[in-house]
Amino acid sequence: MNPVLTLDHVSYSYHTPSGETPALKDVSFSVRPGSFTSIAGPSGCGKSTLLSLIAGLIAPEKGCIRFYKSDAMPAAARIGYMLQHDTLLEWRTIYKNILLGLEVTHQCTEQKKRLAADMMHDYGLASFKNAHPSELSGGMRQRAALIRTLVLEPDILLLDEPFSALDYQTRLEVSDDIFRIIKEQEKTALLVTHDISEAIAMGEQVIVLSSRPAGIKNVFDIHLSVDKRTPFSSRTAPEFSAYFHQIWKELS
Amino acid sequence: MSAIQMHYLKQMKRLKYKITLARILLFAGFITLWEVAAYTGWIDDFIFSSPSRIIKTLFAMISDGSIFYHTAVTVAETGISFALIVLLGVGTAILLWSSKTISAVLEPYLVLLNSLPKSALAPMIIVWLGNNAKAIIVTAISVGVFGTILNIYTSFAETDSDKILLIQTLGGSRKNILTKVVLPASLKTIISNMKVNIGLSLVGVIIGEFLAAKAGLGYLIIYGSQVFKMDWVAMSIVILCILSVILFKIVDFIEKIVL
């Protein structure tokens, strides 16, 4: 099967009056459709830059990024982006927040609205339709943010440390929650994190980045002997700590 | 409810009564003192006027309708100036927000114009535009508009960058960023700015009327002082007090509806 996304020798630098800061150097990797890939790297290494490049918010200075919709030709893929903070808008209800992406891309059709309502129902937000974000728990807010992205029916989901603002307990719960939703919706996902455990727990493949300018240090395929893989059950797998130590060594 | 809680609530109520009572007494005391001082000849009521003279003047001007005319002129000029300040302020702030180059070029001029005493501009505006309502409205706008632009633009520029990134990642345009995030996030600033501006518009209109008007409360004040009709001056000031409270309450009401 062809990869859904390929990065080919991608480099990027930031320019300020005081000089040039290389953020990414010669990054190449590809992502299989329906897979969950984690990208781990030290804080501030350029992980978010990588996601901004894939999302098309900035253009690579060198190299190229290709998407494949089918096995044949490269095509523009739809990217869903989940940010570090849920960034739900307080002046809108949860339902209106979920429709935000549809509104700005002019696809607020009855059919899409129904999809939004169905997803809110499926993922336990139906009774909060007219609530404002501050009335929801951190986990529910993150779920609402995910649905806001999913109603746009993206081909690839980019997750930029989406759990980092949550406390540890909630974080474990929300990881399971989000992972399950992504798997049910059969989406390809790319998670960026500085948390090694989280990278292993969620990813089928872990790409380890070096510190700035970020380049690929190593790629690990994660095989865990657990029955039904969830981020939480992954943490109990016997191989988990071995992967952790390997990646830990790569990072330090 | 416990006895202590009831006692507490009772005390709070009594305190509230006391404050209201003190306010009324202060007002009544001031009016009485003024009236008595004028009546006994302790102050010259030709210069200082007096509550009874103000009321007499008010009734005379109500019966010939002239007070309604002057008040209406001032209110209309203030309303138009206020609306234009808000429109120009928000509009220019959007323009500055939409182009970093434009805002960088204009910023020092806006800071300069904002700190300039606008009453210094009034005579020139009147020479240019003539002795009419147009000059008064432009004067009033000049008092409020520069501060408004700077204030609202600062609020726009401080919009949470994560929320802007959100619209970008959802595939929204720059216009979407403005209408879905920047404007709603600055609504509170815009409203609190309107509260300041309703007062500033009135200040600007009175300055303008001092210099250019043939009607309005500012005209009544300046004309009254020139012909030593201090009753007109004092009465106009009383009406201005009432007017400014009413105008502020209107904006307050708008705030309650919008927010």
Short mmCIF file of C-alpha atoms in Angstrom, two decimals:
data_model
loop_
_atom_site.label_atom_id
_atom_site.label_comp_id
_atom_site.label_asym_id
_atom_site.label_seq_id
_atom_site.Cartn_x
_atom_site.Cartn_y
_atom_site.Cartn_z
CA MET A 1 0.00 0.00 0.00
CA ASN A 2 1.26 3.45 -0.88
CA PRO A 3 1.94 5.84 1.97
CA VAL A 4 -0.70 8.51 2.49
CA LEU A 5 1.98 11.09 3.24
CA THR A 6 5.63 11.35 2.28
CA LEU A 7 8.18 13.93 3.37
CA ASP A 8 11.17 14.10 1.09
CA HIS A 9 14.31 15.82 2.43
CA VAL A 10 12.37 18.67 4.00
CA SER A 11 14.28 21.59 5.55
CA TYR A 12 13.00 24.81 7.11
CA SER A 13 14.56 27.84 8.83
CA TYR A 14 13.11 30.80 10.69
CA HIS A 15 14.32 34.24 9.75
CA THR A 16 14.58 37.12 12.21
CA PRO A 17 16.61 40.36 12.04
CA SER A 18 19.13 38.83 14.44
CA GLY A 19 19.75 35.84 12.20
CA GLU A 20 18.62 32.57 10.73
CA THR A 21 17.52 29.68 12.94
CA PRO A 22 17.39 26.29 11.23
CA ALA A 23 14.41 24.38 12.64
CA LEU A 24 14.26 21.27 10.46
CA LYS A 25 17.07 19.66 8.52
CA ASP A 26 16.64 17.02 5.86
CA VAL A 27 13.60 15.26 7.29
CA SER A 28 12.26 12.29 5.33
CA PHE A 29 9.62 9.78 6.36
CA SER A 30 6.32 8.36 5.22
CA VAL A 31 3.07 7.42 6.85
CA ARG A 32 0.84 4.43 6.00
CA PRO A 33 -2.89 5.00 5.63
CA GLY A 34 -4.82 4.24 8.79
CA SER A 35 -1.68 4.15 10.93
CA PHE A 36 -0.86 6.06 14.08
CA THR A 37 2.60 7.63 14.03
CA SER A 38 4.20 9.37 16.98
CA ILE A 39 6.94 11.91 16.61
CA ALA A 40 9.02 12.33 19.75
CA GLY A 41 11.65 14.93 20.28
CA PRO A 42 13.07 17.24 22.93
CA SER A 43 11.08 20.39 23.75
CA GLY A 44 11.56 23.18 21.24
CA CYS A 45 13.21 20.96 18.64
CA GLY A 46 10.90 21.99 15.82
CA LYS A 47 8.11 19.47 16.18
CA SER A 48 5.39 22.07 15.77
CA THR A 49 7.20 23.46 12.72
CA LEU A 50 6.99 19.98 11.21
CA LEU A 51 3.22 19.91 11.71
CA SER A 52 2.81 23.44 10.34
CA LEU A 53 4.67 22.31 7.20
CA ILE A 54 2.49 19.23 6.77
CA ALA A 55 -0.64 21.30 7.38
CA GLY A 56 0.50 23.70 4.64
CA LEU A 57 0.58 26.73 6.96
CA ILE A 58 4.19 27.29 5.89
CA ALA A 59 6.04 26.03 2.81
CA PRO A 60 9.27 24.00 3.04
CA GLU A 61 12.42 25.84 2.00
CA LYS A 62 13.92 22.65 0.61
CA GLY A 63 12.44 19.27 -0.21
CA CYS A 64 8.78 18.45 -0.71
CA ILE A 65 5.73 17.02 0.98
CA ARG A 66 3.44 14.69 -0.98
CA PHE A 67 0.01 13.30 -0.22
CA TYR A 68 -1.62 10.31 -1.87
CA LYS A 69 -5.36 9.97 -1.77
CA SER A 70 -5.41 6.64 -3.59
CA ASP A 71 -2.53 4.33 -4.49
CA ALA A 72 -1.93 6.26 -7.66
CA MET A 73 -1.39 9.98 -7.84
CA PRO A 74 -0.32 12.58 -5.32
CA ALA A 75 -3.22 14.86 -4.43
CA ALA A 76 -4.03 17.57 -1.95
CA ALA A 77 -5.10 15.85 1.25
CA ARG A 78 -7.39 17.29 3.83
CA ILE A 79 -5.57 17.89 7.05
CA GLY A 80 -7.18 18.01 10.44
CA TYR A 81 -5.17 19.77 13.11
CA MET A 82 -5.56 19.45 16.85
CA LEU A 83 -3.73 22.08 18.83
CA GLN A 84 -2.11 21.99 22.26
CA HIS A 85 -5.02 23.83 23.79
CA ASP A 86 -8.56 23.02 22.82
CA THR A 87 -9.08 26.69 21.80
CA LEU A 88 -12.84 26.39 22.00
CA LEU A 89 -14.32 29.86 21.62
CA GLU A 90 -16.05 30.90 24.82
CA TRP A 91 -18.62 33.09 23.06
CA ARG A 92 -19.96 30.12 21.10
CA THR A 93 -21.90 27.10 22.32
CA ILE A 94 -20.27 23.66 21.98
CA TYR A 95 -22.39 22.90 18.92
CA LYS A 96 -21.48 26.24 17.32
CA ASN A 97 -17.81 25.59 18.13
CA ILE A 98 -18.00 22.24 16.38
CA LEU A 99 -19.51 23.91 13.31
CA LEU A 100 -16.73 26.53 13.16
CA GLY A 101 -14.58 24.64 10.63
CA LEU A 102 -17.60 23.99 8.43
CA GLU A 103 -18.55 27.67 8.57
CA VAL A 104 -15.15 28.99 7.53
CA THR A 105 -14.83 26.47 4.70
CA HIS A 106 -18.40 27.15 3.51
CA GLN A 107 -19.65 23.58 3.86
CA CYS A 108 -22.22 24.08 6.58
CA THR A 109 -24.81 21.87 4.85
CA GLU A 110 -27.70 20.03 6.52
CA GLN A 111 -25.87 16.77 5.89
CA LYS A 112 -22.72 18.01 7.64
CA LYS A 113 -24.73 19.44 10.50
CA ARG A 114 -26.32 16.04 10.96
CA LEU A 115 -22.87 14.45 10.98
CA ALA A 116 -21.82 16.91 13.68
CA ALA A 117 -24.92 16.18 15.76
CA ASP A 118 -24.42 12.42 15.34
CA MET A 119 -20.80 12.61 16.44
CA MET A 120 -21.75 14.73 19.44
CA HIS A 121 -24.30 12.06 20.31
CA ASP A 122 -21.87 9.16 19.78
CA TYR A 123 -19.17 10.74 21.90
CA GLY A 124 -21.31 11.85 24.81
CA LEU A 125 -21.63 15.55 24.10
CA ALA A 126 -25.27 15.61 22.99
CA SER A 127 -26.53 17.03 26.28
CA PHE A 128 -23.90 19.80 26.13
CA LYS A 129 -24.99 21.03 22.71
CA ASN A 130 -25.98 24.46 24.00
CA ALA A 131 -23.44 24.65 26.81
CA HIS A 132 -20.49 27.03 26.69
CA PRO A 133 -16.92 25.64 26.82
CA SER A 134 -16.29 26.72 30.42
CA GLU A 135 -19.07 24.38 31.58
CA LEU A 136 -17.18 21.30 30.30
CA SER A 137 -14.37 19.26 31.85
CA GLY A 138 -10.92 19.28 30.23
CA GLY A 139 -11.50 15.86 28.69
CA MET A 140 -14.85 16.82 27.20
CA ARG A 141 -13.41 20.02 25.79
CA GLN A 142 -10.65 18.05 24.08
CA ARG A 143 -13.27 15.66 22.68
CA ALA A 144 -15.28 18.62 21.36
CA ALA A 145 -12.10 19.98 19.75
CA LEU A 146 -11.51 16.60 18.08
CA ILE A 147 -15.07 16.44 16.74
CA ARG A 148 -14.67 19.99 15.41
CA THR A 149 -11.73 18.65 13.37
CA LEU A 150 -13.37 15.35 12.40
CA VAL A 151 -16.57 16.87 10.92
CA LEU A 152 -14.31 18.31 8.22
CA GLU A 153 -13.58 14.66 7.33
CA PRO A 154 -9.81 15.02 7.12
CA ASP A 155 -7.59 12.36 5.53
CA ILE A 156 -4.83 12.90 8.07
CA LEU A 157 -5.09 14.12 11.65
CA LEU A 158 -2.23 16.08 13.12
CA LEU A 159 -2.09 16.14 16.91
CA ASP A 160 0.21 18.77 18.40
CA GLU A 161 0.70 17.67 22.01
CA PRO A 162 -3.05 17.73 22.44
CA PHE A 163 -2.91 16.41 26.01
CA SER A 164 -0.12 18.55 27.41
CA ALA A 165 -2.49 21.04 29.06
CA LEU A 166 -4.29 18.31 31.02
CA ASP A 167 -3.40 16.88 34.42
CA TYR A 168 -1.90 13.38 34.44
CA GLN A 169 -5.02 11.42 35.35
CA THR A 170 -7.19 13.20 32.79
CA ARG A 171 -4.40 12.87 30.29
CA LEU A 172 -4.45 9.05 30.46
CA GLU A 173 -8.23 8.98 30.13
CA VAL A 174 -8.35 11.46 27.29
CA SER A 175 -5.56 9.64 25.40
CA ASP A 176 -7.65 6.45 25.44
CA ASP A 177 -10.71 8.39 24.46
CA ILE A 178 -9.14 10.22 21.53
CA PHE A 179 -7.28 7.10 20.37
CA ARG A 180 -10.52 5.12 20.30
CA ILE A 181 -12.35 7.81 18.34
CA ILE A 182 -9.52 8.08 15.80
CA LYS A 183 -9.47 4.29 15.33
CA GLU A 184 -13.27 4.10 15.01
CA GLN A 185 -13.19 6.82 12.39
CA GLU A 186 -10.31 4.99 10.64
CA LYS A 187 -8.16 8.08 10.40
CA THR A 188 -4.45 8.32 9.79
CA ALA A 189 -2.91 10.17 12.71
CA LEU A 190 0.37 11.90 13.39
CA LEU A 191 1.05 12.78 17.01
CA VAL A 192 3.79 15.11 18.11
CA THR A 193 4.89 14.86 21.74
CA HIS A 194 7.86 15.26 24.04
CA ASP A 195 6.45 12.57 26.32
CA ILE A 196 8.19 9.26 25.46
CA SER A 197 5.58 7.08 27.21
CA GLU A 198 2.79 8.79 25.32
CA ALA A 199 4.62 8.35 22.00
CA ILE A 200 4.99 4.59 22.57
CA ALA A 201 1.53 4.14 24.08
CA MET A 202 -0.25 5.68 21.12
CA GLY A 203 2.02 5.07 18.12
CA GLU A 204 2.53 2.07 15.88
CA GLN A 205 5.63 3.84 14.70
CA VAL A 206 7.73 6.28 16.73
CA ILE A 207 9.94 8.73 14.88
CA VAL A 208 12.63 10.19 17.13
CA LEU A 209 13.88 13.66 16.30
CA SER A 210 17.17 15.21 17.33
CA SER A 211 17.33 18.61 18.99
CA ARG A 212 17.26 21.78 16.88
CA PRO A 213 17.67 21.73 13.94
CA ALA A 214 15.48 18.65 14.05
CA GLY A 215 16.53 15.71 11.95
CA ILE A 216 15.43 12.09 12.17
CA LYS A 217 17.54 10.15 14.64
CA ASN A 218 15.76 6.85 14.48
CA VAL A 219 12.44 5.21 13.64
CA PHE A 220 10.95 2.50 15.85
CA ASP A 221 8.16 0.13 14.86
CA ILE A 222 6.27 -0.59 18.03
CA HIS A 223 5.09 -4.19 18.53
CA LEU A 224 3.42 -4.78 21.83
CA SER A 225 1.97 -8.08 23.03
CA VAL A 226 -1.35 -6.88 24.38
CA ASP A 227 -4.76 -8.23 23.34
CA LYS A 228 -6.61 -5.09 22.53
CA ARG A 229 -4.33 -2.15 22.09
CA THR A 230 -5.32 1.07 23.80
CA PRO A 231 -2.88 3.72 24.99
CA PHE A 232 -3.52 2.56 28.56
CA SER A 233 -3.13 -1.17 27.92
CA SER A 234 0.02 -0.47 25.89
CA ARG A 235 1.65 0.88 29.01
CA THR A 236 1.23 -2.53 30.68
CA ALA A 237 2.88 -4.45 27.82
CA PRO A 238 6.14 -6.24 28.74
CA GLU A 239 8.00 -4.62 25.83
CA PHE A 240 7.01 -1.12 26.87
CA SER A 241 9.94 -0.33 29.14
CA ALA A 242 12.48 -1.69 26.65
CA TYR A 243 11.14 0.71 23.99
CA PHE A 244 11.14 3.48 26.57
CA HIS A 245 14.82 2.97 27.39
CA GLN A 246 15.83 2.75 23.74
CA ILE A 247 14.08 6.01 22.89
CA TRP A 248 15.27 7.66 26.09
CA LYS A 249 18.86 6.85 25.04
CA GLU A 250 18.24 8.26 21.56
CA LEU A 251 16.95 11.49 23.01
CA SER A 252 19.66 12.12 25.57
CA MET B 1 -31.24 30.32 57.74
CA SER B 2 -29.13 30.73 60.86
CA ALA B 3 -29.60 33.67 63.19
CA ILE B 4 -26.10 34.92 62.46
CA GLN B 5 -26.74 34.86 58.71
CA MET B 6 -30.01 36.77 59.22
CA HIS B 7 -28.25 39.28 61.39
CA TYR B 8 -25.57 39.67 58.73
CA LEU B 9 -28.14 40.22 55.95
CA LYS B 10 -29.98 42.75 58.11
CA GLN B 11 -26.79 44.66 58.71
CA MET B 12 -25.97 44.67 55.01
CA LYS B 13 -29.44 46.04 54.27
CA ARG B 14 -29.06 48.75 56.91
CA LEU B 15 -25.70 49.76 55.49
CA LYS B 16 -27.27 50.07 52.06
CA TYR B 17 -30.05 52.27 53.46
CA LYS B 18 -27.51 54.43 55.25
CA ILE B 19 -25.53 54.97 52.06
CA THR B 20 -28.66 55.92 50.08
CA LEU B 21 -29.80 58.22 52.86
CA ALA B 22 -26.38 59.91 53.07
CA ARG B 23 -26.44 60.49 49.32
CA ILE B 24 -29.86 62.15 49.47
CA LEU B 25 -28.89 64.25 52.50
CA LEU B 26 -25.69 65.40 50.82
CA PHE B 27 -27.66 66.55 47.79
CA ALA B 28 -30.42 68.18 49.83
CA GLY B 29 -27.87 69.85 52.12
CA PHE B 30 -25.97 71.30 49.17
CA ILE B 31 -29.15 72.64 47.53
CA THR B 32 -30.42 74.09 50.84
CA LEU B 33 -27.10 75.70 51.67
CA TRP B 34 -26.92 77.25 48.19
CA GLU B 35 -30.50 78.53 48.37
CA VAL B 36 -30.13 79.90 51.90
CA ALA B 37 -26.79 81.55 51.10
CA ALA B 38 -28.33 83.24 48.07
CA TYR B 39 -31.50 84.23 49.95
CA THR B 40 -29.66 85.80 52.89
CA GLY B 41 -27.31 87.63 50.55
CA TRP B 42 -24.25 85.75 51.78
CA ILE B 43 -23.45 85.06 48.11
CA ASP B 44 -24.56 87.25 45.23
CA ASP B 45 -27.18 85.27 43.36
CA PHE B 46 -26.66 87.40 40.26
CA ILE B 47 -23.23 85.77 39.92
CA PHE B 48 -23.77 82.44 41.66
CA SER B 49 -27.41 81.92 40.70
CA SER B 50 -29.52 79.78 43.06
CA PRO B 51 -31.66 76.63 42.93
CA SER B 52 -34.89 78.66 42.85
CA ARG B 53 -33.60 80.92 40.09
CA ILE B 54 -32.50 77.85 38.09
CA ILE B 55 -35.97 76.31 38.43
CA LYS B 56 -37.62 79.58 37.47
CA THR B 57 -35.40 79.87 34.38
CA LEU B 58 -36.08 76.24 33.52
CA PHE B 59 -39.86 76.75 33.65
CA ALA B 60 -39.61 79.90 31.58
CA MET B 61 -37.59 78.07 28.94
CA ILE B 62 -39.89 75.06 29.04
CA SER B 63 -42.92 77.24 28.41
CA ASP B 64 -41.35 78.90 25.37
CA GLY B 65 -39.88 75.52 24.27
CA SER B 66 -36.35 76.89 23.83
CA ILE B 67 -34.79 74.48 26.33
CA PHE B 68 -35.99 71.48 24.34
CA TYR B 69 -34.48 72.96 21.22
CA HIS B 70 -31.06 73.58 22.79
CA THR B 71 -30.98 70.18 24.52
CA ALA B 72 -32.06 68.40 21.35
CA VAL B 73 -29.30 70.11 19.36
CA THR B 74 -26.64 69.01 21.85
CA VAL B 75 -28.03 65.48 22.10
CA ALA B 76 -28.19 65.10 18.30
CA GLU B 77 -24.63 66.37 17.84
CA THR B 78 -23.39 64.08 20.62
CA GLY B 79 -25.22 61.06 19.19
CA ILE B 80 -23.86 61.60 15.68
CA SER B 81 -20.31 62.20 16.97
CA PHE B 82 -20.48 59.11 19.17
CA ALA B 83 -21.70 56.87 16.34
CA LEU B 84 -19.02 58.20 14.00
CA ILE B 85 -16.27 57.77 16.61
CA VAL B 86 -17.24 54.13 17.12
CA LEU B 87 -17.52 53.44 13.38
CA LEU B 88 -14.29 55.24 12.49
CA GLY B 89 -12.48 53.75 15.48
CA VAL B 90 -13.42 50.15 14.75
CA GLY B 91 -12.99 50.64 10.99
CA THR B 92 -9.52 52.14 11.27
CA ALA B 93 -8.49 49.53 13.83
CA ILE B 94 -9.53 46.82 11.34
CA LEU B 95 -7.49 48.54 8.63
CA LEU B 96 -4.43 48.73 10.92
CA TRP B 97 -4.87 45.09 11.93
CA SER B 98 -5.19 43.96 8.32
CA SER B 99 -1.85 45.45 7.29
CA LYS B 100 1.27 45.40 9.44
CA THR B 101 2.85 47.94 7.09
CA ILE B 102 0.01 50.44 7.40
CA SER B 103 -0.04 50.12 11.20
CA ALA B 104 3.75 50.52 11.40
CA VAL B 105 3.60 53.66 9.24
CA LEU B 106 0.67 55.26 11.07
CA GLU B 107 1.48 54.33 14.66
CA PRO B 108 3.67 57.32 15.61
CA TYR B 109 1.12 59.74 14.12
CA LEU B 110 -1.72 58.15 16.04
CA VAL B 111 0.25 58.33 19.29
CA LEU B 112 1.02 61.99 18.59
CA LEU B 113 -2.59 62.87 17.71
CA ASN B 114 -3.85 60.96 20.73
CA SER B 115 -1.73 62.92 23.19
CA LEU B 116 -2.37 66.28 21.52
CA PRO B 117 -4.95 68.38 23.41
CA LYS B 118 -7.77 68.25 20.89
CA SER B 119 -9.28 71.54 22.04
CA ALA B 120 -6.27 73.12 20.31
CA LEU B 121 -7.56 71.79 17.01
CA ALA B 122 -11.09 73.11 17.47
CA PRO B 123 -10.51 76.74 16.35
CA MET B 124 -8.81 75.54 13.18
CA ILE B 125 -11.57 73.04 12.40
CA ILE B 126 -14.12 75.84 12.80
CA VAL B 127 -12.22 78.16 10.48
CA TRP B 128 -12.07 75.38 7.88
CA LEU B 129 -15.61 74.07 8.15
CA GLY B 130 -17.48 77.18 9.21
CA ASN B 131 -19.70 78.17 12.07
CA ASN B 132 -21.99 75.14 11.96
CA ALA B 133 -22.93 71.72 13.31
CA LYS B 134 -20.50 70.00 10.94
CA ALA B 135 -17.55 71.75 12.63
CA ILE B 136 -18.90 70.84 16.07
CA ILE B 137 -19.25 67.16 15.15
CA VAL B 138 -15.74 67.03 13.64
CA THR B 139 -14.36 68.64 16.80
CA ALA B 140 -16.12 66.07 18.97
CA ILE B 141 -14.84 63.22 16.77
CA SER B 142 -11.29 64.54 17.03
CA VAL B 143 -11.55 64.36 20.83
CA GLY B 144 -12.42 60.67 20.96
CA VAL B 145 -11.38 58.95 17.79
CA PHE B 146 -7.59 58.59 18.14
CA GLY B 147 -7.72 57.01 21.58
CA THR B 148 -10.42 54.68 20.34
CA ILE B 149 -8.36 53.55 17.35
CA LEU B 150 -5.30 52.85 19.51
CA ASN B 151 -7.32 51.11 22.18
CA ILE B 152 -9.23 48.81 19.86
CA TYR B 153 -6.22 48.10 17.67
CA THR B 154 -4.21 47.07 20.73
CA SER B 155 -7.01 44.74 21.71
CA PHE B 156 -7.07 43.27 18.17
CA ALA B 157 -3.31 42.78 18.21
CA GLU B 158 -3.49 40.96 21.54
CA THR B 159 -5.90 38.30 20.28
CA ASP B 160 -4.83 34.83 21.44
CA SER B 161 -2.52 33.55 18.68
CA ASP B 162 -3.73 29.98 19.29
CA LYS B 163 -7.24 31.03 18.28
CA ILE B 164 -5.91 32.61 15.09
CA LEU B 165 -3.92 29.44 14.38
CA LEU B 166 -7.12 27.48 14.93
CA ILE B 167 -8.93 29.32 12.14
CA GLN B 168 -5.91 28.85 9.87
CA THR B 169 -5.77 25.11 10.56
CA LEU B 170 -9.50 24.82 9.89
CA GLY B 171 -8.86 26.34 6.47
CA GLY B 172 -10.30 29.79 7.20
CA SER B 173 -9.36 33.03 5.48
CA ARG B 174 -8.05 36.26 7.00
CA LYS B 175 -11.60 37.57 6.92
CA ASN B 176 -12.72 34.55 8.95
CA ILE B 177 -10.01 35.29 11.51
CA LEU B 178 -11.41 38.81 11.83
CA THR B 179 -15.08 37.93 12.07
CA LYS B 180 -14.89 34.64 13.98
CA VAL B 181 -12.11 35.41 16.45
CA VAL B 182 -10.66 38.92 16.52
CA LEU B 183 -13.91 40.91 16.66
CA PRO B 184 -15.78 38.68 19.13
CA ALA B 185 -12.68 38.51 21.37
CA SER B 186 -12.49 42.33 21.41
CA LEU B 187 -16.20 42.96 21.97
CA LYS B 188 -15.66 43.72 25.66
CA THR B 189 -12.96 46.29 24.85
CA ILE B 190 -15.16 47.90 22.20
CA ILE B 191 -18.06 48.25 24.63
CA SER B 192 -15.95 49.64 27.48
CA ASN B 193 -14.48 52.04 24.94
CA MET B 194 -17.98 53.14 23.99
CA LYS B 195 -18.59 53.98 27.65
CA VAL B 196 -15.60 56.30 27.64
CA ASN B 197 -16.54 57.76 24.29
CA ILE B 198 -20.11 58.72 25.13
CA GLY B 199 -18.61 61.08 27.75
CA LEU B 200 -15.86 62.29 25.42
CA SER B 201 -18.38 63.01 22.64
CA LEU B 202 -20.29 65.28 25.00
CA VAL B 203 -17.05 67.03 26.00
CA GLY B 204 -16.15 67.51 22.33
CA VAL B 205 -19.60 68.81 21.43
CA ILE B 206 -19.53 71.36 24.27
CA ILE B 207 -16.05 72.54 23.22
CA GLY B 208 -17.35 72.89 19.66
CA GLU B 209 -20.47 74.72 20.77
CA PHE B 210 -18.42 77.13 22.86
CA LEU B 211 -16.63 78.20 19.72
CA ALA B 212 -19.03 77.76 16.85
CA ALA B 213 -22.63 77.27 17.81
CA LYS B 214 -25.81 79.23 17.41
CA ALA B 215 -27.67 76.68 19.50
CA GLY B 216 -27.12 73.94 22.04
CA LEU B 217 -26.27 73.79 25.73
CA GLY B 218 -22.64 74.78 25.10
CA TYR B 219 -23.91 77.86 23.27
CA LEU B 220 -26.26 78.63 26.15
CA ILE B 221 -23.38 78.41 28.64
CA ILE B 222 -20.99 80.62 26.68
CA TYR B 223 -23.68 83.13 25.68
CA GLY B 224 -25.10 83.22 29.22
CA SER B 225 -21.68 83.94 30.71
CA GLN B 226 -21.06 86.74 28.20
CA VAL B 227 -24.34 88.53 28.95
CA PHE B 228 -24.19 87.71 32.67
CA LYS B 229 -27.23 85.45 32.59
CA MET B 230 -25.69 83.08 35.12
CA ASP B 231 -29.04 81.31 35.58
CA TRP B 232 -28.75 80.04 32.02
CA VAL B 233 -25.23 78.80 32.67
CA ALA B 234 -26.10 77.03 35.91
CA MET B 235 -29.25 75.48 34.44
CA SER B 236 -27.36 74.24 31.37
CA ILE B 237 -24.78 72.60 33.62
CA VAL B 238 -27.55 70.86 35.58
CA ILE B 239 -29.07 69.59 32.33
CA LEU B 240 -25.63 68.42 31.18
CA CYS B 241 -25.24 66.44 34.42
CA ILE B 242 -28.56 64.69 33.82
CA LEU B 243 -27.76 64.19 30.15
CA SER B 244 -24.39 62.54 30.77
CA VAL B 245 -25.95 60.10 33.22
CA ILE B 246 -28.70 59.18 30.75
CA LEU B 247 -26.24 58.72 27.87
CA PHE B 248 -24.00 56.52 30.01
CA LYS B 249 -27.00 54.43 31.05
CA ILE B 250 -27.92 53.90 27.41
CA VAL B 251 -24.47 52.45 26.65
CA ASP B 252 -24.72 50.42 29.84
CA PHE B 253 -28.00 49.03 28.54
CA ILE B 254 -26.42 48.18 25.17
CA GLU B 255 -23.67 46.34 27.05
CA LYS B 256 -26.22 44.27 28.96
CA ILE B 257 -27.89 43.25 25.70
CA VAL B 258 -24.71 42.46 23.76
CA LEU B 259 -22.61 40.74 26.44
#
